[in-house]
Amino acid sequence: MIEVVRYTPERKAEWDAFVQTSKNATFLFFRGYMDYHSDRFLDHSLMFYDKGRLCALLPANDDGQGTLWSHRGLTYGGLLMDHRTKAAQACQMLSAMNDYLRQQGFSRVVYKHIPWIYAKQPSEEALFAIANVCRAQLRSRDIASVVELDRRLPFATLRKRGVKKGSQACLYVREQTDFTQYWHMLVQHLWDKFRAKAVHRLDEIMLLKERFPDNIRLMTVCKDDAIVGGTLLYDCGQTVKTQYIVASEEGRQHGALDFLFSRLLERYEAEGRQFFDFGTSNKVENDDLNEPLIFQKEGFGARAVCYDTYEWTL
């Protein structure tokens, strides 16, 4: 009953219209976001039809070595469904997908599950299906730190001290539309401290900002007219996620990040948002817990939500 079709650019309008109404999609799955790095990933996204009606999407790429990834260039992925999708249909979709992939010469699937905090409705039908139809195994589990905004836990003493320092130093929060100054500070910090590079180049993140001005926002904390810290925010509606958090040496002395996040949490709580996601705290080299990093996030009252990746053979 389920037909599986590979996405092509001619189907962009149909794809985006489905993302707009999906019960578990965010703006990351619009083609305008996914395709910015199409030169790095061979897209092999899938569209699922039931009696001619589009009923699900799978953002995915082909690694050229027999594995379909969902999607290697995105923080999270998985089957995007509408509110009509039920458990039995999700099982049929995964079974039909596996048949399609075998015919296409794939031998393995790596599947990123969408964390539940990004879903508008309960939507773990696919999580059941990959276990019971695909016999998937857990490949990795990253730990994110999330604040439930309408039931916030109190700040740790250390974080409260930082907020007080920021207030005494007359810090203030400002949204920036030009990312240039901040990005230079970020790039330098990543290289000096970790010998690492940002995933996005400045031109790439500005392109995405232009395409999604209401979803991608740079919030900085300033002293006088100088930026001393900040974070990029991915605004997904009910959930707001941090990206690229950094503070200068001066900012660290004045509790810039503590001050910034105290203000942001207050703002989004007042707006009626549900979750504030500080992102994951796994070590890059081995996926172990980065204890100093998560210690800071948990100090804001954040607690664990897992980002899971599964795999199975075909």
GROMACS .gro file of C-alpha atoms in nm:
model
  314
    1MET     CA    1   0.000   0.000   0.000
    2ILE     CA    2   0.291   0.236   0.066
    3GLU     CA    3   0.488   0.377  -0.228
    4VAL     CA    4   0.840   0.509  -0.157
    5VAL     CA    5   0.976   0.775  -0.394
    6ARG     CA    6   1.312   0.949  -0.394
    7TYR     CA    7   1.294   1.325  -0.353
    8THR     CA    8   1.386   1.543  -0.653
    9PRO     CA    9   1.400   1.924  -0.670
   10GLU     CA   10   1.076   1.922  -0.874
   11ARG     CA   11   0.898   1.806  -0.558
   12LYS     CA   12   1.027   2.093  -0.340
   13ALA     CA   13   0.690   2.267  -0.303
   14GLU     CA   14   0.519   1.942  -0.206
   15TRP     CA   15   0.798   1.858   0.040
   16ASP     CA   16   0.791   2.200   0.208
   17ALA     CA   17   0.411   2.204   0.231
   18PHE     CA   18   0.422   1.874   0.419
   19VAL     CA   19   0.695   1.999   0.656
   20GLN     CA   20   0.477   2.301   0.733
   21THR     CA   21   0.196   2.081   0.868
   22SER     CA   22   0.394   1.783   1.002
   23LYS     CA   23   0.343   1.695   1.366
   24ASN     CA   24   0.716   1.646   1.434
   25ALA     CA   25   0.906   1.863   1.184
   26THR     CA   26   1.100   2.184   1.247
   27PHE     CA   27   1.231   2.446   1.005
   28LEU     CA   28   1.554   2.245   0.964
   29PHE     CA   29   1.363   2.014   0.729
   30PHE     CA   30   1.258   2.277   0.478
   31ARG     CA   31   1.457   2.231   0.159
   32GLY     CA   32   1.592   2.586   0.192
   33TYR     CA   33   1.776   2.473   0.503
   34MET     CA   34   1.867   2.119   0.400
   35ASP     CA   35   2.001   2.212   0.059
   36TYR     CA   36   2.248   2.478   0.171
   37HIS     CA   37   2.510   2.203   0.210
   38SER     CA   38   2.399   1.988  -0.084
   39ASP     CA   39   2.754   2.000  -0.217
   40ARG     CA   40   2.871   1.799   0.088
   41PHE     CA   41   2.599   1.535   0.102
   42LEU     CA   42   2.443   1.325  -0.173
   43ASP     CA   43   2.075   1.370  -0.098
   44HIS     CA   44   1.862   1.059  -0.100
   45SER     CA   45   1.558   1.182   0.089
   46LEU     CA   46   1.243   0.976   0.064
   47MET     CA   47   0.873   1.056   0.026
   48PHE     CA   48   0.604   0.810   0.130
   49TYR     CA   49   0.265   0.789  -0.042
   50ASP     CA   50  -0.043   0.599   0.070
   51LYS     CA   51  -0.292   0.562  -0.218
   52GLY     CA   52  -0.140   0.870  -0.379
   53ARG     CA   53  -0.147   1.084  -0.063
   54LEU     CA   54   0.185   1.208   0.075
   55CYS     CA   55   0.196   1.075   0.432
   56ALA     CA   56   0.560   1.099   0.544
   57LEU     CA   57   0.909   1.222   0.460
   58LEU     CA   58   1.256   1.099   0.548
   59PRO     CA   59   1.540   1.353   0.513
   60ALA     CA   60   1.838   1.136   0.419
   61ASN     CA   61   2.167   1.112   0.236
   62ASP     CA   62   2.367   0.839   0.064
   63ASP     CA   63   2.726   0.800   0.187
   64GLY     CA   64   2.828   0.619  -0.131
   65GLN     CA   65   2.926   0.310   0.067
   66GLY     CA   66   2.593   0.136   0.099
   67THR     CA   67   2.454   0.326   0.398
   68LEU     CA   68   2.153   0.557   0.406
   69TRP     CA   69   2.183   0.822   0.677
   70SER     CA   70   1.895   1.028   0.812
   71HIS     CA   71   2.047   1.296   0.771
   72ARG     CA   72   2.418   1.329   0.831
   73GLY     CA   73   2.412   1.706   0.789
   74LEU     CA   74   2.134   1.766   1.044
   75THR     CA   75   2.135   1.766   1.424
   76TYR     CA   76   1.838   1.531   1.431
   77GLY     CA   77   1.625   1.358   1.172
   78GLY     CA   78   1.390   1.067   1.133
   79LEU     CA   79   1.051   1.004   0.981
   80LEU     CA   80   0.839   1.320   0.948
   81MET     CA   81   0.470   1.239   0.979
   82ASP     CA   82   0.134   1.412   0.981
   83HIS     CA   83  -0.128   1.385   1.253
   84ARG     CA   84  -0.307   1.101   1.073
   85THR     CA   85  -0.013   0.861   1.100
   86LYS     CA   86  -0.075   0.570   1.334
   87ALA     CA   87   0.148   0.287   1.455
   88ALA     CA   88   0.047   0.026   1.198
   89GLN     CA   89   0.102   0.268   0.910
   90ALA     CA   90   0.446   0.364   1.043
   91CYS     CA   91   0.538  -0.005   1.045
   92GLN     CA   92   0.420  -0.035   0.684
   93MET     CA   93   0.629   0.268   0.589
   94LEU     CA   94   0.948   0.127   0.738
   95SER     CA   95   0.888  -0.213   0.578
   96ALA     CA   96   0.830  -0.050   0.239
   97MET     CA   97   1.138   0.168   0.286
   98ASN     CA   98   1.358  -0.132   0.361
   99ASP     CA   99   1.233  -0.307   0.045
  100TYR     CA  100   1.305   0.007  -0.158
  101LEU     CA  101   1.655   0.046  -0.014
  102ARG     CA  102   1.747  -0.317  -0.084
  103GLN     CA  103   1.641  -0.267  -0.445
  104GLN     CA  104   1.860   0.043  -0.460
  105GLY     CA  105   2.164  -0.150  -0.334
  106PHE     CA  106   2.178  -0.021   0.024
  107SER     CA  107   2.289  -0.258   0.299
  108ARG     CA  108   2.251  -0.047   0.614
  109VAL     CA  109   2.052   0.241   0.763
  110VAL     CA  110   2.167   0.492   1.025
  111TYR     CA  111   1.863   0.667   1.170
  112LYS     CA  112   1.856   0.978   1.389
  113HIS     CA  113   1.544   1.004   1.602
  114ILE     CA  114   1.384   1.346   1.653
  115PRO     CA  115   1.387   1.433   2.026
  116TRP     CA  116   1.034   1.447   2.161
  117ILE     CA  117   1.065   1.809   2.272
  118TYR     CA  118   1.048   1.916   1.903
  119ALA     CA  119   0.721   1.735   1.828
  120LYS     CA  120   0.389   1.919   1.832
  121GLN     CA  121   0.206   1.595   1.913
  122PRO     CA  122   0.310   1.249   2.038
  123SER     CA  123   0.497   1.104   1.739
  124GLU     CA  124   0.709   0.803   1.831
  125GLU     CA  125   0.533   0.560   1.598
  126ALA     CA  126   0.852   0.536   1.392
  127LEU     CA  127   1.058   0.465   1.702
  128PHE     CA  128   0.837   0.162   1.765
  129ALA     CA  129   0.859   0.059   1.399
  130ILE     CA  130   1.238   0.067   1.372
  131ALA     CA  131   1.261  -0.161   1.675
  132ASN     CA  132   0.988  -0.407   1.580
  133VAL     CA  133   1.012  -0.405   1.199
  134CYS     CA  134   1.378  -0.318   1.140
  135ARG     CA  135   1.526  -0.471   1.458
  136ALA     CA  136   1.731  -0.155   1.499
  137GLN     CA  137   2.008  -0.129   1.755
  138LEU     CA  138   2.109   0.181   1.947
  139ARG     CA  139   2.423   0.320   1.783
  140SER     CA  140   2.483   0.626   2.002
  141ARG     CA  141   2.309   0.835   2.265
  142ASP     CA  142   2.394   1.202   2.312
  143ILE     CA  143   2.274   1.386   2.620
  144ALA     CA  144   2.119   1.731   2.587
  145SER     CA  145   2.027   1.966   2.870
  146VAL     CA  146   1.677   2.113   2.852
  147VAL     CA  147   1.481   2.359   3.067
  148GLU     CA  148   1.106   2.307   3.092
  149LEU     CA  149   1.008   2.671   3.091
  150ASP     CA  150   0.677   2.655   3.275
  151ARG     CA  151   0.834   2.448   3.555
  152ARG     CA  152   1.181   2.596   3.582
  153LEU     CA  153   1.419   2.469   3.845
  154PRO     CA  154   1.619   2.731   4.039
  155PHE     CA  155   1.965   2.835   3.923
  156ALA     CA  156   2.265   2.686   4.103
  157THR     CA  157   2.449   2.921   4.339
  158LEU     CA  158   2.738   2.965   4.096
  159ARG     CA  159   2.503   3.068   3.816
  160LYS     CA  160   2.322   3.314   4.046
  161ARG     CA  161   2.656   3.475   4.128
  162GLY     CA  162   2.729   3.516   3.760
  163VAL     CA  163   2.394   3.684   3.699
  164LYS     CA  164   2.467   3.925   3.984
  165LYS     CA  165   2.810   4.005   3.841
  166GLY     CA  166   2.654   4.079   3.504
  167SER     CA  167   2.400   4.314   3.656
  168GLN     CA  168   2.670   4.496   3.852
  169ALA     CA  169   2.879   4.533   3.536
  170CYS     CA  170   2.580   4.688   3.354
  171LEU     CA  171   2.566   4.415   3.090
  172TYR     CA  172   2.272   4.415   2.852
  173VAL     CA  173   2.130   4.178   2.589
  174ARG     CA  174   2.108   4.281   2.226
  175GLU     CA  175   1.993   4.093   1.917
  176GLN     CA  176   2.230   4.124   1.621
  177THR     CA  177   2.135   4.098   1.255
  178ASP     CA  178   2.493   4.123   1.130
  179PHE     CA  179   2.684   3.817   1.255
  180THR     CA  180   3.029   3.925   1.136
  181GLN     CA  181   3.182   4.050   1.461
  182TYR     CA  182   3.040   3.764   1.665
  183TRP     CA  183   3.148   3.501   1.415
  184HIS     CA  184   3.506   3.624   1.418
  185MET     CA  185   3.509   3.598   1.797
  186LEU     CA  186   3.355   3.251   1.781
  187VAL     CA  187   3.595   3.120   1.518
  188GLN     CA  188   3.896   3.248   1.710
  189HIS     CA  189   3.770   3.095   2.036
  190LEU     CA  190   3.704   2.755   1.880
  191TRP     CA  191   4.048   2.744   1.724
  192ASP     CA  192   4.240   2.872   2.026
  193LYS     CA  193   4.068   2.644   2.277
  194PHE     CA  194   3.981   2.331   2.078
  195ARG     CA  195   4.169   2.358   1.747
  196ALA     CA  196   3.821   2.321   1.596
  197LYS     CA  197   3.618   2.499   1.330
  198ALA     CA  198   3.254   2.605   1.330
  199VAL     CA  199   3.026   2.376   1.130
  200HIS     CA  200   2.889   2.678   0.944
  201ARG     CA  201   3.099   2.939   0.767
  202LEU     CA  202   2.991   3.300   0.812
  203ASP     CA  203   2.851   3.318   0.458
  204GLU     CA  204   2.654   2.997   0.515
  205ILE     CA  205   2.495   3.107   0.841
  206MET     CA  206   2.409   3.447   0.694
  207LEU     CA  207   2.244   3.272   0.398
  208LEU     CA  208   2.037   3.062   0.638
  209LYS     CA  209   1.953   3.372   0.842
  210GLU     CA  210   1.829   3.540   0.525
  211ARG     CA  211   1.611   3.239   0.442
  212PHE     CA  212   1.481   3.190   0.796
  213PRO     CA  213   1.495   3.532   0.966
  214ASP     CA  214   1.240   3.443   1.235
  215ASN     CA  215   1.399   3.108   1.321
  216ILE     CA  216   1.770   3.192   1.336
  217ARG     CA  217   1.857   3.469   1.582
  218LEU     CA  218   2.184   3.590   1.729
  219MET     CA  219   2.149   3.709   2.088
  220THR     CA  220   2.454   3.880   2.233
  221VAL     CA  221   2.544   4.019   2.572
  222CYS     CA  222   2.726   4.351   2.561
  223LYS     CA  223   2.921   4.583   2.787
  224ASP     CA  224   2.915   4.939   2.669
  225ASP     CA  225   2.917   4.885   2.290
  226ALA     CA  226   3.131   4.571   2.286
  227ILE     CA  227   3.004   4.215   2.244
  228VAL     CA  228   3.138   4.006   2.531
  229GLY     CA  229   2.934   3.689   2.476
  230GLY     CA  230   2.635   3.539   2.305
  231THR     CA  231   2.458   3.248   2.149
  232LEU     CA  232   2.293   3.167   1.820
  233LEU     CA  233   1.935   3.051   1.872
  234TYR     CA  234   1.733   2.814   1.655
  235ASP     CA  235   1.373   2.909   1.725
  236CYS     CA  236   1.153   2.607   1.654
  237GLY     CA  237   0.835   2.745   1.809
  238GLN     CA  238   0.766   2.554   2.127
  239THR     CA  239   1.138   2.475   2.165
  240VAL     CA  240   1.432   2.715   2.138
  241LYS     CA  241   1.781   2.566   2.093
  242THR     CA  242   2.122   2.722   2.155
  243GLN     CA  243   2.406   2.699   1.905
  244TYR     CA  244   2.759   2.840   1.915
  245ILE     CA  245   2.777   2.973   2.270
  246VAL     CA  246   3.088   3.182   2.340
  247ALA     CA  247   3.213   3.451   2.578
  248SER     CA  248   3.523   3.666   2.565
  249GLU     CA  249   3.770   3.679   2.853
  250GLU     CA  250   3.609   4.001   2.971
  251GLY     CA  251   3.268   3.843   2.939
  252ARG     CA  252   3.370   3.546   3.154
  253GLN     CA  253   3.497   3.781   3.424
  254HIS     CA  254   3.158   3.955   3.435
  255GLY     CA  255   2.934   3.646   3.421
  256ALA     CA  256   2.818   3.727   3.068
  257LEU     CA  257   2.666   3.390   2.983
  258ASP     CA  258   2.492   3.354   3.318
  259PHE     CA  259   2.343   3.699   3.268
  260LEU     CA  260   2.245   3.624   2.908
  261PHE     CA  261   2.069   3.297   2.980
  262SER     CA  262   1.886   3.433   3.282
  263ARG     CA  263   1.735   3.697   3.053
  264LEU     CA  264   1.659   3.456   2.768
  265LEU     CA  265   1.489   3.202   2.995
  266GLU     CA  266   1.275   3.478   3.146
  267ARG     CA  267   1.185   3.605   2.798
  268TYR     CA  268   1.083   3.271   2.653
  269GLU     CA  269   0.895   3.169   2.966
  270ALA     CA  270   0.696   3.493   2.941
  271GLU     CA  271   0.622   3.417   2.574
  272GLY     CA  272   0.472   3.082   2.669
  273ARG     CA  273   0.736   2.862   2.506
  274GLN     CA  274   0.776   2.508   2.640
  275PHE     CA  275   1.143   2.411   2.623
  276PHE     CA  276   1.487   2.571   2.606
  277ASP     CA  277   1.747   2.327   2.473
  278PHE     CA  278   2.112   2.395   2.564
  279GLY     CA  279   2.226   2.121   2.326
  280THR     CA  280   2.438   1.813   2.385
  281SER     CA  281   2.736   1.765   2.616
  282ASN     CA  282   2.926   1.470   2.474
  283LYS     CA  283   3.298   1.471   2.409
  284VAL     CA  284   3.379   1.493   2.040
  285GLU     CA  285   3.646   1.227   2.048
  286ASN     CA  286   3.456   0.943   2.219
  287ASP     CA  287   3.097   1.046   2.304
  288ASP     CA  288   3.169   1.028   2.679
  289LEU     CA  289   3.008   1.286   2.906
  290ASN     CA  290   3.171   1.629   2.902
  291GLU     CA  291   3.123   1.694   3.273
  292PRO     CA  292   3.240   2.059   3.291
  293LEU     CA  293   3.013   2.151   3.001
  294ILE     CA  294   2.701   1.980   3.135
  295PHE     CA  295   2.773   2.114   3.485
  296GLN     CA  296   2.729   2.468   3.353
  297LYS     CA  297   2.406   2.383   3.168
  298GLU     CA  298   2.254   2.196   3.460
  299GLY     CA  299   2.330   2.499   3.673
  300PHE     CA  300   2.056   2.681   3.478
  301GLY     CA  301   1.805   2.416   3.587
  302ALA     CA  302   1.838   2.208   3.270
  303ARG     CA  303   1.791   1.832   3.278
  304ALA     CA  304   1.847   1.547   3.035
  305VAL     CA  305   1.682   1.474   2.702
  306CYS     CA  306   1.859   1.218   2.485
  307TYR     CA  307   1.940   1.247   2.115
  308ASP     CA  308   1.944   0.887   1.991
  309THR     CA  309   2.088   0.735   1.675
  310TYR     CA  310   1.997   0.382   1.564
  311GLU     CA  311   2.115   0.148   1.291
  312TRP     CA  312   2.009  -0.172   1.121
  313THR     CA  313   2.118  -0.392   0.836
  314LEU     CA  314   1.895  -0.461   0.539
   0.00000   0.00000   0.00000
